[in-house]
Every structure is written in structure tokens, then in C-alpha cells.
Amino acid sequence: MEFDKLWNYNKPDETEKKFREILPEIKASGDKSAYLQLLTQIARTLGLQRKFEDAHKLLDETETQLTDDDPVSQIRYQLERGRTFNSSGKTEKAEELFLKAYELGLNSGAENLTVDAAHMMAIVKSGEQSLEWNETAMKLAENSSDPAAKKWLGSLYNNTGWTYFDMKHYNKALELFEKCKKWHKERNTGQGLFIARWSVSKTLRMLGRVDEALDIQNELLKEIEESKAEQDGYVYEELGECYLLKGNDADARKNFGIAYDLLSKDIWVAENEKERLQRMKELGGR
């Protein structure tokens, strides 16, 4: 859908505003499927803002209008209901909806949304099951003729890399992150490439290749400073970890302190990474 191009996942409040501005026009056009799909995406913006009750209310409104002859709207509804549940900690309910979306996607030929559903199944699963779903999603995307489905590959390489990372299979994680970096570099994605390089660096640190990791993080910091972009707490955190391993306590303390100041303001980090934040606070002298 054309309105998908309006998405800015880093600024869901702005995206919500844009979607609501075009909602009357879409409704007046008589394209009911487009209208229902747009409602699901507005619900997604609300979920990303952690307005879960509002998101569910809008999805309730959408659900009453769904019909069997419009599988795409049904899939998008299931995906966004599932994402809302998952973001609010109700993983079992989310998994049930993602599986329904996946199965309906396979049956309807909606390749892009099928990949999305498989990638969400990988997120709610862990370990080997997560890897299996990521592999399924990657194969679907790689074999698809739909450009929108192929766009998922960057995210899938990243997610699979982190699954291996969490399993402490760091060499395999590095392989995926390097693949992810190459994918983003070929497409000059900007932020996606930045994140891929950060992921490579963190994995190198875990493999004991601290000097290489430190060089990458300093490159990223320099790029942020030169472009006058918003400061990134995760870069400072990794710099702190690298300096700590090198025995440079002063620089470690400085960077952990900045990381804490930035990441403690992040709602998701504050709610889900309390021990990690506490470590930054202590090592940063805050």
C-alpha cells in the first residue's frame, strides 16, 4: 500500500499523525481493504508508543469489519494484534496470532506479510525454535519475487545474528552480522548499516577481538559527532565495555556514565534492562 511509505518506525507519533490525516480520504475512496489495513497500521503506531489499550480498541473496531474475501486485511490485523500483545508482555497470545497470520499468508500468497509473520514467530520463540523460524523467513524472502518481501532480509540477518549471539555462538553470530552489514552497505541504508556495524563490533568484543571492536565504535562515534546526529547511548556503552577490558578505567567510567545518562531516559530500556542500566550507573559513577 502507498501509505506504508509514510512509516517512520523511530517516530511512531509522527507516523500516527500522518496516517490519521489521510484516513478520511482512504475511507471516502471506497477501498475498504485499504481503509482496514490503515487502521491496523495506526494501531501499530499506538503500540510503539506503548498505548496498548488504545491500540487494542482500534483493533477491536477493525476486527468487526473483517471479511473472508479480504485475507490481506485479516493478516495485517492478526500481525498488529499480535505485536500489541507481544510488546505488552503477553507472548502466548501474540504467538497464536502470528501463527494464524503465517498460515493465512501461505494460503493467500501474500509473500511480504508471510515473511513478516515468520519473522515475528522467530521473535516470540527462543533458541533452536527461533532459529528455525528465522531460517524459514529468510528462505521465503530470498526465494520471493516480491521486492517488499526481499526487503526483510536485512532485518532477518540481524535477528538471526542476535539469536546466535544470545546462544553464545559468537562466530556464527558474526557471520550473520557481516552478511547483514554487506546487505545494508549495498543499499546504502544509513541507520541500518550503522546498527549492523555496531553489532559486528559487539560480537568482536565477545570474541576477544577488543581492539577491532574499539576501532569500529570510535568510527561510529566520530560519524555521529561529524553529522551532528543524536547521541547514541549504545555506542557509549560499548566504548565503556571495550575500555574496561583494556584496563582504561578513566575512559570506561566516562563512557558508561554518558551511556547511563542517555539510555536511562529510554522507556523500553528502563523497563526491560534494569540490571544492564544499573551496571552502567555503577561503572559510570552515577
mmCIF file with all atom_site columns, C-alpha atoms in Angstrom, residues 56-234:
data_model
loop_
_atom_site.group_PDB
_atom_site.id
_atom_site.type_symbol
_atom_site.label_atom_id
_atom_site.label_alt_id
_atom_site.label_comp_id
_atom_site.label_asym_id
_atom_site.label_entity_id
_atom_site.label_seq_id
_atom_site.pdbx_PDB_ins_code
_atom_site.Cartn_x
_atom_site.Cartn_y
_atom_site.Cartn_z
_atom_site.occupancy
_atom_site.B_iso_or_equiv
_atom_site.pdbx_formal_charge
_atom_site.auth_seq_id
_atom_site.auth_comp_id
_atom_site.auth_asym_id
_atom_site.auth_atom_id
_atom_site.pdbx_PDB_model_num
ATOM 1   C CA . HIS A 1 56  ? -6.485  -2.814  21.174 1.00 0.00 ? 56  HIS A CA 1
ATOM 2   C CA . LYS A 1 57  ? -9.549  -0.562  20.998 1.00 0.00 ? 57  LYS A CA 1
ATOM 3   C CA . LEU A 1 58  ? -8.747  0.370   17.404 1.00 0.00 ? 58  LEU A CA 1
ATOM 4   C CA . LEU A 1 59  ? -8.076  -3.264  16.530 1.00 0.00 ? 59  LEU A CA 1
ATOM 5   C CA . ASP A 1 60  ? -11.449 -4.200  18.066 1.00 0.00 ? 60  ASP A CA 1
ATOM 6   C CA . GLU A 1 61  ? -13.042 -1.708  15.670 1.00 0.00 ? 61  GLU A CA 1
ATOM 7   C CA . THR A 1 62  ? -11.112 -3.232  12.771 1.00 0.00 ? 62  THR A CA 1
ATOM 8   C CA . GLU A 1 63  ? -11.959 -6.822  13.684 1.00 0.00 ? 63  GLU A CA 1
ATOM 9   C CA . THR A 1 64  ? -15.728 -6.245  13.388 1.00 0.00 ? 64  THR A CA 1
ATOM 10  C CA . GLN A 1 65  ? -15.295 -5.207  9.741  1.00 0.00 ? 65  GLN A CA 1
ATOM 11  C CA . LEU A 1 66  ? -13.060 -8.040  8.528  1.00 0.00 ? 66  LEU A CA 1
ATOM 12  C CA . THR A 1 67  ? -14.377 -10.429 5.861  1.00 0.00 ? 67  THR A CA 1
ATOM 13  C CA . ASP A 1 68  ? -13.152 -13.746 4.455  1.00 0.00 ? 68  ASP A CA 1
ATOM 14  C CA . ASP A 1 69  ? -12.714 -12.284 0.970  1.00 0.00 ? 69  ASP A CA 1
ATOM 15  C CA . ASP A 1 70  ? -10.013 -9.888  2.216  1.00 0.00 ? 70  ASP A CA 1
ATOM 16  C CA . PRO A 1 71  ? -7.184  -12.063 3.595  1.00 0.00 ? 71  PRO A CA 1
ATOM 17  C CA . VAL A 1 72  ? -4.628  -9.234  3.480  1.00 0.00 ? 72  VAL A CA 1
ATOM 18  C CA . SER A 1 73  ? -6.574  -7.128  5.975  1.00 0.00 ? 73  SER A CA 1
ATOM 19  C CA . GLN A 1 74  ? -7.039  -10.206 8.147  1.00 0.00 ? 74  GLN A CA 1
ATOM 20  C CA . ILE A 1 75  ? -3.298  -10.944 8.144  1.00 0.00 ? 75  ILE A CA 1
ATOM 21  C CA . ARG A 1 76  ? -2.392  -7.349  8.982  1.00 0.00 ? 76  ARG A CA 1
ATOM 22  C CA . TYR A 1 77  ? -4.971  -7.349  11.778 1.00 0.00 ? 77  TYR A CA 1
ATOM 23  C CA . GLN A 1 78  ? -3.511  -10.550 13.260 1.00 0.00 ? 78  GLN A CA 1
ATOM 24  C CA . LEU A 1 79  ? 0.035   -9.213  12.972 1.00 0.00 ? 79  LEU A CA 1
ATOM 25  C CA . GLU A 1 80  ? -0.751  -5.943  14.730 1.00 0.00 ? 80  GLU A CA 1
ATOM 26  C CA . ARG A 1 81  ? -2.906  -7.552  17.424 1.00 0.00 ? 81  ARG A CA 1
ATOM 27  C CA . GLY A 1 82  ? -0.034  -9.965  17.982 1.00 0.00 ? 82  GLY A CA 1
ATOM 28  C CA . ARG A 1 83  ? 2.569   -7.194  18.105 1.00 0.00 ? 83  ARG A CA 1
ATOM 29  C CA . THR A 1 84  ? 0.461   -5.278  20.618 1.00 0.00 ? 84  THR A CA 1
ATOM 30  C CA . PHE A 1 85  ? 0.206   -8.343  22.857 1.00 0.00 ? 85  PHE A CA 1
ATOM 31  C CA . ASN A 1 86  ? 3.912   -9.096  22.476 1.00 0.00 ? 86  ASN A CA 1
ATOM 32  C CA . SER A 1 87  ? 5.001   -5.554  23.321 1.00 0.00 ? 87  SER A CA 1
ATOM 33  C CA . SER A 1 88  ? 2.866   -5.642  26.454 1.00 0.00 ? 88  SER A CA 1
ATOM 34  C CA . GLY A 1 89  ? 4.367   -8.938  27.615 1.00 0.00 ? 89  GLY A CA 1
ATOM 35  C CA . LYS A 1 90  ? 1.577   -11.317 26.545 1.00 0.00 ? 90  LYS A CA 1
ATOM 36  C CA . THR A 1 91  ? 3.782   -13.600 24.445 1.00 0.00 ? 91  THR A CA 1
ATOM 37  C CA . GLU A 1 92  ? 1.479   -16.656 24.289 1.00 0.00 ? 92  GLU A CA 1
ATOM 38  C CA . LYS A 1 93  ? -1.429  -14.654 22.887 1.00 0.00 ? 93  LYS A CA 1
ATOM 39  C CA . ALA A 1 94  ? 0.946   -12.999 20.423 1.00 0.00 ? 94  ALA A CA 1
ATOM 40  C CA . GLU A 1 95  ? 2.340   -16.333 19.210 1.00 0.00 ? 95  GLU A CA 1
ATOM 41  C CA . GLU A 1 96  ? -1.127  -17.692 18.452 1.00 0.00 ? 96  GLU A CA 1
ATOM 42  C CA . LEU A 1 97  ? -1.912  -14.666 16.271 1.00 0.00 ? 97  LEU A CA 1
ATOM 43  C CA . PHE A 1 98  ? 1.440   -14.680 14.462 1.00 0.00 ? 98  PHE A CA 1
ATOM 44  C CA . LEU A 1 99  ? 0.975   -18.356 13.590 1.00 0.00 ? 99  LEU A CA 1
ATOM 45  C CA . LYS A 1 100 ? -2.510  -17.632 12.191 1.00 0.00 ? 100 LYS A CA 1
ATOM 46  C CA . ALA A 1 101 ? -1.080  -14.770 10.139 1.00 0.00 ? 101 ALA A CA 1
ATOM 47  C CA . TYR A 1 102 ? 1.674   -17.028 8.799  1.00 0.00 ? 102 TYR A CA 1
ATOM 48  C CA . GLU A 1 103 ? -0.711  -19.805 7.790  1.00 0.00 ? 103 GLU A CA 1
ATOM 49  C CA . LEU A 1 104 ? -3.153  -17.410 6.141  1.00 0.00 ? 104 LEU A CA 1
ATOM 50  C CA . GLY A 1 105 ? -0.270  -15.716 4.364  1.00 0.00 ? 105 GLY A CA 1
ATOM 51  C CA . LEU A 1 106 ? 0.925   -19.017 2.877  1.00 0.00 ? 106 LEU A CA 1
ATOM 52  C CA . ASN A 1 107 ? -2.589  -19.854 1.703  1.00 0.00 ? 107 ASN A CA 1
ATOM 53  C CA . SER A 1 108 ? -3.258  -16.422 0.199  1.00 0.00 ? 108 SER A CA 1
ATOM 54  C CA . GLY A 1 109 ? 0.122   -15.861 -1.452 1.00 0.00 ? 109 GLY A CA 1
ATOM 55  C CA . ALA A 1 110 ? 0.798   -12.627 0.447  1.00 0.00 ? 110 ALA A CA 1
ATOM 56  C CA . GLU A 1 111 ? 4.562   -13.202 0.480  1.00 0.00 ? 111 GLU A CA 1
ATOM 57  C CA . ASN A 1 112 ? 5.591   -9.960  2.193  1.00 0.00 ? 112 ASN A CA 1
ATOM 58  C CA . LEU A 1 113 ? 3.200   -10.451 5.106  1.00 0.00 ? 113 LEU A CA 1
ATOM 59  C CA . THR A 1 114 ? 4.053   -14.152 5.349  1.00 0.00 ? 114 THR A CA 1
ATOM 60  C CA . VAL A 1 115 ? 7.721   -13.253 5.849  1.00 0.00 ? 115 VAL A CA 1
ATOM 61  C CA . ASP A 1 116 ? 6.659   -10.668 8.441  1.00 0.00 ? 116 ASP A CA 1
ATOM 62  C CA . ALA A 1 117 ? 4.655   -13.308 10.337 1.00 0.00 ? 117 ALA A CA 1
ATOM 63  C CA . ALA A 1 118 ? 7.526   -15.840 10.236 1.00 0.00 ? 118 ALA A CA 1
ATOM 64  C CA . HIS A 1 119 ? 9.925   -13.161 11.496 1.00 0.00 ? 119 HIS A CA 1
ATOM 65  C CA . MET A 1 120 ? 7.558   -12.379 14.385 1.00 0.00 ? 120 MET A CA 1
ATOM 66  C CA . MET A 1 121 ? 7.325   -16.086 15.241 1.00 0.00 ? 121 MET A CA 1
ATOM 67  C CA . ALA A 1 122 ? 11.123  -16.091 15.474 1.00 0.00 ? 122 ALA A CA 1
ATOM 68  C CA . ILE A 1 123 ? 10.949  -13.151 17.871 1.00 0.00 ? 123 ILE A CA 1
ATOM 69  C CA . VAL A 1 124 ? 8.486   -14.796 20.274 1.00 0.00 ? 124 VAL A CA 1
ATOM 70  C CA . LYS A 1 125 ? 10.361  -18.106 20.196 1.00 0.00 ? 125 LYS A CA 1
ATOM 71  C CA . SER A 1 126 ? 13.864  -18.690 21.553 1.00 0.00 ? 126 SER A CA 1
ATOM 72  C CA . GLY A 1 127 ? 16.887  -20.843 20.868 1.00 0.00 ? 127 GLY A CA 1
ATOM 73  C CA . GLU A 1 128 ? 16.583  -23.510 18.173 1.00 0.00 ? 128 GLU A CA 1
ATOM 74  C CA . GLN A 1 129 ? 12.905  -22.762 17.539 1.00 0.00 ? 129 GLN A CA 1
ATOM 75  C CA . SER A 1 130 ? 13.725  -19.117 16.908 1.00 0.00 ? 130 SER A CA 1
ATOM 76  C CA . LEU A 1 131 ? 16.485  -20.128 14.501 1.00 0.00 ? 131 LEU A CA 1
ATOM 77  C CA . GLU A 1 132 ? 14.094  -22.433 12.612 1.00 0.00 ? 132 GLU A CA 1
ATOM 78  C CA . TRP A 1 133 ? 11.594  -19.626 12.133 1.00 0.00 ? 133 TRP A CA 1
ATOM 79  C CA . ASN A 1 134 ? 14.317  -17.186 11.093 1.00 0.00 ? 134 ASN A CA 1
ATOM 80  C CA . GLU A 1 135 ? 15.588  -19.718 8.543  1.00 0.00 ? 135 GLU A CA 1
ATOM 81  C CA . THR A 1 136 ? 12.036  -20.149 7.255  1.00 0.00 ? 136 THR A CA 1
ATOM 82  C CA . ALA A 1 137 ? 11.606  -16.393 6.924  1.00 0.00 ? 137 ALA A CA 1
ATOM 83  C CA . MET A 1 138 ? 14.977  -15.967 5.179  1.00 0.00 ? 138 MET A CA 1
ATOM 84  C CA . LYS A 1 139 ? 14.208  -18.700 2.641  1.00 0.00 ? 139 LYS A CA 1
ATOM 85  C CA . LEU A 1 140 ? 10.807  -17.179 1.894  1.00 0.00 ? 140 LEU A CA 1
ATOM 86  C CA . ALA A 1 141 ? 12.355  -13.738 1.398  1.00 0.00 ? 141 ALA A CA 1
ATOM 87  C CA . GLU A 1 142 ? 15.301  -14.945 -0.671 1.00 0.00 ? 142 GLU A CA 1
ATOM 88  C CA . ASN A 1 143 ? 13.048  -17.003 -2.967 1.00 0.00 ? 143 ASN A CA 1
ATOM 89  C CA . SER A 1 144 ? 10.330  -14.374 -3.295 1.00 0.00 ? 144 SER A CA 1
ATOM 90  C CA . SER A 1 145 ? 9.786   -12.279 -6.419 1.00 0.00 ? 145 SER A CA 1
ATOM 91  C CA . ASP A 1 146 ? 8.142   -9.586  -4.289 1.00 0.00 ? 146 ASP A CA 1
ATOM 92  C CA . PRO A 1 147 ? 10.580  -6.701  -3.621 1.00 0.00 ? 147 PRO A CA 1
ATOM 93  C CA . ALA A 1 148 ? 8.737   -5.931  -0.368 1.00 0.00 ? 148 ALA A CA 1
ATOM 94  C CA . ALA A 1 149 ? 9.407   -9.476  0.849  1.00 0.00 ? 149 ALA A CA 1
ATOM 95  C CA . LYS A 1 150 ? 13.080  -9.231  -0.072 1.00 0.00 ? 150 LYS A CA 1
ATOM 96  C CA . LYS A 1 151 ? 13.373  -6.018  1.967  1.00 0.00 ? 151 LYS A CA 1
ATOM 97  C CA . TRP A 1 152 ? 13.018  -8.161  5.080  1.00 0.00 ? 152 TRP A CA 1
ATOM 98  C CA . LEU A 1 153 ? 16.439  -9.753  4.566  1.00 0.00 ? 153 LEU A CA 1
ATOM 99  C CA . GLY A 1 154 ? 18.363  -7.028  6.386  1.00 0.00 ? 154 GLY A CA 1
ATOM 100 C CA . SER A 1 155 ? 16.186  -7.441  9.484  1.00 0.00 ? 155 SER A CA 1
ATOM 101 C CA . LEU A 1 156 ? 16.290  -11.224 9.248  1.00 0.00 ? 156 LEU A CA 1
ATOM 102 C CA . TYR A 1 157 ? 20.080  -11.385 9.051  1.00 0.00 ? 157 TYR A CA 1
ATOM 103 C CA . ASN A 1 158 ? 20.183  -9.076  12.086 1.00 0.00 ? 158 ASN A CA 1
ATOM 104 C CA . ASN A 1 159 ? 17.627  -11.047 14.105 1.00 0.00 ? 159 ASN A CA 1
ATOM 105 C CA . THR A 1 160 ? 19.219  -14.404 13.315 1.00 0.00 ? 160 THR A CA 1
ATOM 106 C CA . GLY A 1 161 ? 22.587  -12.994 14.308 1.00 0.00 ? 161 GLY A CA 1
ATOM 107 C CA . TRP A 1 162 ? 21.217  -11.943 17.692 1.00 0.00 ? 162 TRP A CA 1
ATOM 108 C CA . THR A 1 163 ? 19.641  -15.349 18.239 1.00 0.00 ? 163 THR A CA 1
ATOM 109 C CA . TYR A 1 164 ? 23.067  -16.953 17.725 1.00 0.00 ? 164 TYR A CA 1
ATOM 110 C CA . PHE A 1 165 ? 24.588  -14.244 19.935 1.00 0.00 ? 165 PHE A CA 1
ATOM 111 C CA . ASP A 1 166 ? 22.160  -14.999 22.779 1.00 0.00 ? 166 ASP A CA 1
ATOM 112 C CA . MET A 1 167 ? 23.079  -18.680 22.444 1.00 0.00 ? 167 MET A CA 1
ATOM 113 C CA . LYS A 1 168 ? 26.759  -17.647 22.774 1.00 0.00 ? 168 LYS A CA 1
ATOM 114 C CA . HIS A 1 169 ? 27.520  -18.917 19.263 1.00 0.00 ? 169 HIS A CA 1
ATOM 115 C CA . TYR A 1 170 ? 29.566  -15.799 18.582 1.00 0.00 ? 170 TYR A CA 1
ATOM 116 C CA . ASN A 1 171 ? 31.364  -16.950 15.437 1.00 0.00 ? 171 ASN A CA 1
ATOM 117 C CA . LYS A 1 172 ? 28.037  -17.795 13.778 1.00 0.00 ? 172 LYS A CA 1
ATOM 118 C CA . ALA A 1 173 ? 26.572  -14.503 15.019 1.00 0.00 ? 173 ALA A CA 1
ATOM 119 C CA . LEU A 1 174 ? 29.492  -12.612 13.496 1.00 0.00 ? 174 LEU A CA 1
ATOM 120 C CA . GLU A 1 175 ? 28.924  -14.378 10.174 1.00 0.00 ? 175 GLU A CA 1
ATOM 121 C CA . LEU A 1 176 ? 25.293  -13.206 10.115 1.00 0.00 ? 176 LEU A CA 1
ATOM 122 C CA . PHE A 1 177 ? 26.141  -9.653  11.205 1.00 0.00 ? 177 PHE A CA 1
ATOM 123 C CA . GLU A 1 178 ? 28.785  -9.393  8.466  1.00 0.00 ? 178 GLU A CA 1
ATOM 124 C CA . LYS A 1 179 ? 26.173  -10.590 5.976  1.00 0.00 ? 179 LYS A CA 1
ATOM 125 C CA . CYS A 1 180 ? 23.763  -8.003  7.384  1.00 0.00 ? 180 CYS A CA 1
ATOM 126 C CA . LYS A 1 181 ? 26.414  -5.284  7.081  1.00 0.00 ? 181 LYS A CA 1
ATOM 127 C CA . LYS A 1 182 ? 27.064  -6.208  3.433  1.00 0.00 ? 182 LYS A CA 1
ATOM 128 C CA . TRP A 1 183 ? 23.317  -6.149  2.661  1.00 0.00 ? 183 TRP A CA 1
ATOM 129 C CA . HIS A 1 184 ? 22.899  -2.668  4.156  1.00 0.00 ? 184 HIS A CA 1
ATOM 130 C CA . LYS A 1 185 ? 26.097  -1.337  2.591  1.00 0.00 ? 185 LYS A CA 1
ATOM 131 C CA . GLU A 1 186 ? 24.964  -2.390  -0.891 1.00 0.00 ? 186 GLU A CA 1
ATOM 132 C CA . ARG A 1 187 ? 21.734  -0.461  -0.358 1.00 0.00 ? 187 ARG A CA 1
ATOM 133 C CA . ASN A 1 188 ? 23.263  2.492   1.494  1.00 0.00 ? 188 ASN A CA 1
ATOM 134 C CA . THR A 1 189 ? 20.599  2.263   4.187  1.00 0.00 ? 189 THR A CA 1
ATOM 135 C CA . GLY A 1 190 ? 22.171  4.676   6.648  1.00 0.00 ? 190 GLY A CA 1
ATOM 136 C CA . GLN A 1 191 ? 20.874  3.734   10.081 1.00 0.00 ? 191 GLN A CA 1
ATOM 137 C CA . GLY A 1 192 ? 20.566  0.068   9.160  1.00 0.00 ? 192 GLY A CA 1
ATOM 138 C CA . LEU A 1 193 ? 24.237  -0.038  8.202  1.00 0.00 ? 193 LEU A CA 1
ATOM 139 C CA . PHE A 1 194 ? 25.157  1.827   11.390 1.00 0.00 ? 194 PHE A CA 1
ATOM 140 C CA . ILE A 1 195 ? 23.384  -0.790  13.530 1.00 0.00 ? 195 ILE A CA 1
ATOM 141 C CA . ALA A 1 196 ? 24.963  -3.664  11.596 1.00 0.00 ? 196 ALA A CA 1
ATOM 142 C CA . ARG A 1 197 ? 28.457  -2.251  12.185 1.00 0.00 ? 197 ARG A CA 1
ATOM 143 C CA . TRP A 1 198 ? 27.662  -1.787  15.885 1.00 0.00 ? 198 TRP A CA 1
ATOM 144 C CA . SER A 1 199 ? 26.521  -5.417  16.064 1.00 0.00 ? 199 SER A CA 1
ATOM 145 C CA . VAL A 1 200 ? 29.716  -6.627  14.371 1.00 0.00 ? 200 VAL A CA 1
ATOM 146 C CA . SER A 1 201 ? 31.746  -4.622  16.902 1.00 0.00 ? 201 SER A CA 1
ATOM 147 C CA . LYS A 1 202 ? 29.940  -6.014  19.947 1.00 0.00 ? 202 LYS A CA 1
ATOM 148 C CA . THR A 1 203 ? 30.397  -9.563  18.686 1.00 0.00 ? 203 THR A CA 1
ATOM 149 C CA . LEU A 1 204 ? 34.093  -8.965  18.047 1.00 0.00 ? 204 LEU A CA 1
ATOM 150 C CA . ARG A 1 205 ? 34.409  -7.826  21.670 1.00 0.00 ? 205 ARG A CA 1
ATOM 151 C CA . MET A 1 206 ? 32.765  -11.032 22.845 1.00 0.00 ? 206 MET A CA 1
ATOM 152 C CA . LEU A 1 207 ? 35.272  -12.975 20.746 1.00 0.00 ? 207 LEU A CA 1
ATOM 153 C CA . GLY A 1 208 ? 38.145  -11.168 22.485 1.00 0.00 ? 208 GLY A CA 1
ATOM 154 C CA . ARG A 1 209 ? 38.984  -9.015  19.478 1.00 0.00 ? 209 ARG A CA 1
ATOM 155 C CA . VAL A 1 210 ? 38.755  -5.860  21.576 1.00 0.00 ? 210 VAL A CA 1
ATOM 156 C CA . ASP A 1 211 ? 40.993  -3.555  19.528 1.00 0.00 ? 211 ASP A CA 1
ATOM 157 C CA . GLU A 1 212 ? 38.960  -4.225  16.372 1.00 0.00 ? 212 GLU A CA 1
ATOM 158 C CA . ALA A 1 213 ? 35.733  -3.661  18.287 1.00 0.00 ? 213 ALA A CA 1
ATOM 159 C CA . LEU A 1 214 ? 37.026  -0.403  19.781 1.00 0.00 ? 214 LEU A CA 1
ATOM 160 C CA . ASP A 1 215 ? 38.087  0.913   16.359 1.00 0.00 ? 215 ASP A CA 1
ATOM 161 C CA . ILE A 1 216 ? 34.574  0.378   14.966 1.00 0.00 ? 216 ILE A CA 1
ATOM 162 C CA . GLN A 1 217 ? 32.842  2.046   17.922 1.00 0.00 ? 217 GLN A CA 1
ATOM 163 C CA . ASN A 1 218 ? 35.161  5.051   17.675 1.00 0.00 ? 218 ASN A CA 1
ATOM 164 C CA . GLU A 1 219 ? 34.378  5.288   13.954 1.00 0.00 ? 219 GLU A CA 1
ATOM 165 C CA . LEU A 1 220 ? 30.663  5.266   14.753 1.00 0.00 ? 220 LEU A CA 1
ATOM 166 C CA . LEU A 1 221 ? 31.106  7.934   17.432 1.00 0.00 ? 221 LEU A CA 1
ATOM 167 C CA . LYS A 1 222 ? 33.074  10.119  15.023 1.00 0.00 ? 222 LYS A CA 1
ATOM 168 C CA . GLU A 1 223 ? 30.316  9.815   12.412 1.00 0.00 ? 223 GLU A CA 1
ATOM 169 C CA . ILE A 1 224 ? 27.694  10.834  14.971 1.00 0.00 ? 224 ILE A CA 1
ATOM 170 C CA . GLU A 1 225 ? 29.730  13.878  16.006 1.00 0.00 ? 225 GLU A CA 1
ATOM 171 C CA . GLU A 1 226 ? 30.529  14.946  12.445 1.00 0.00 ? 226 GLU A CA 1
ATOM 172 C CA . SER A 1 227 ? 26.923  14.639  11.284 1.00 0.00 ? 227 SER A CA 1
ATOM 173 C CA . LYS A 1 228 ? 25.647  16.262  14.490 1.00 0.00 ? 228 LYS A CA 1
ATOM 174 C CA . ALA A 1 229 ? 23.221  13.379  14.843 1.00 0.00 ? 229 ALA A CA 1
ATOM 175 C CA . GLU A 1 230 ? 21.501  12.443  18.084 1.00 0.00 ? 230 GLU A CA 1
ATOM 176 C CA . GLN A 1 231 ? 23.848  10.810  20.605 1.00 0.00 ? 231 GLN A CA 1
ATOM 177 C CA . ASP A 1 232 ? 23.659  7.016   20.799 1.00 0.00 ? 232 ASP A CA 1
ATOM 178 C CA . GLY A 1 233 ? 23.828  5.531   24.284 1.00 0.00 ? 233 GLY A CA 1
ATOM 179 C CA . TYR A 1 234 ? 24.575  2.057   22.918 1.00 0.00 ? 234 TYR A CA 1
#
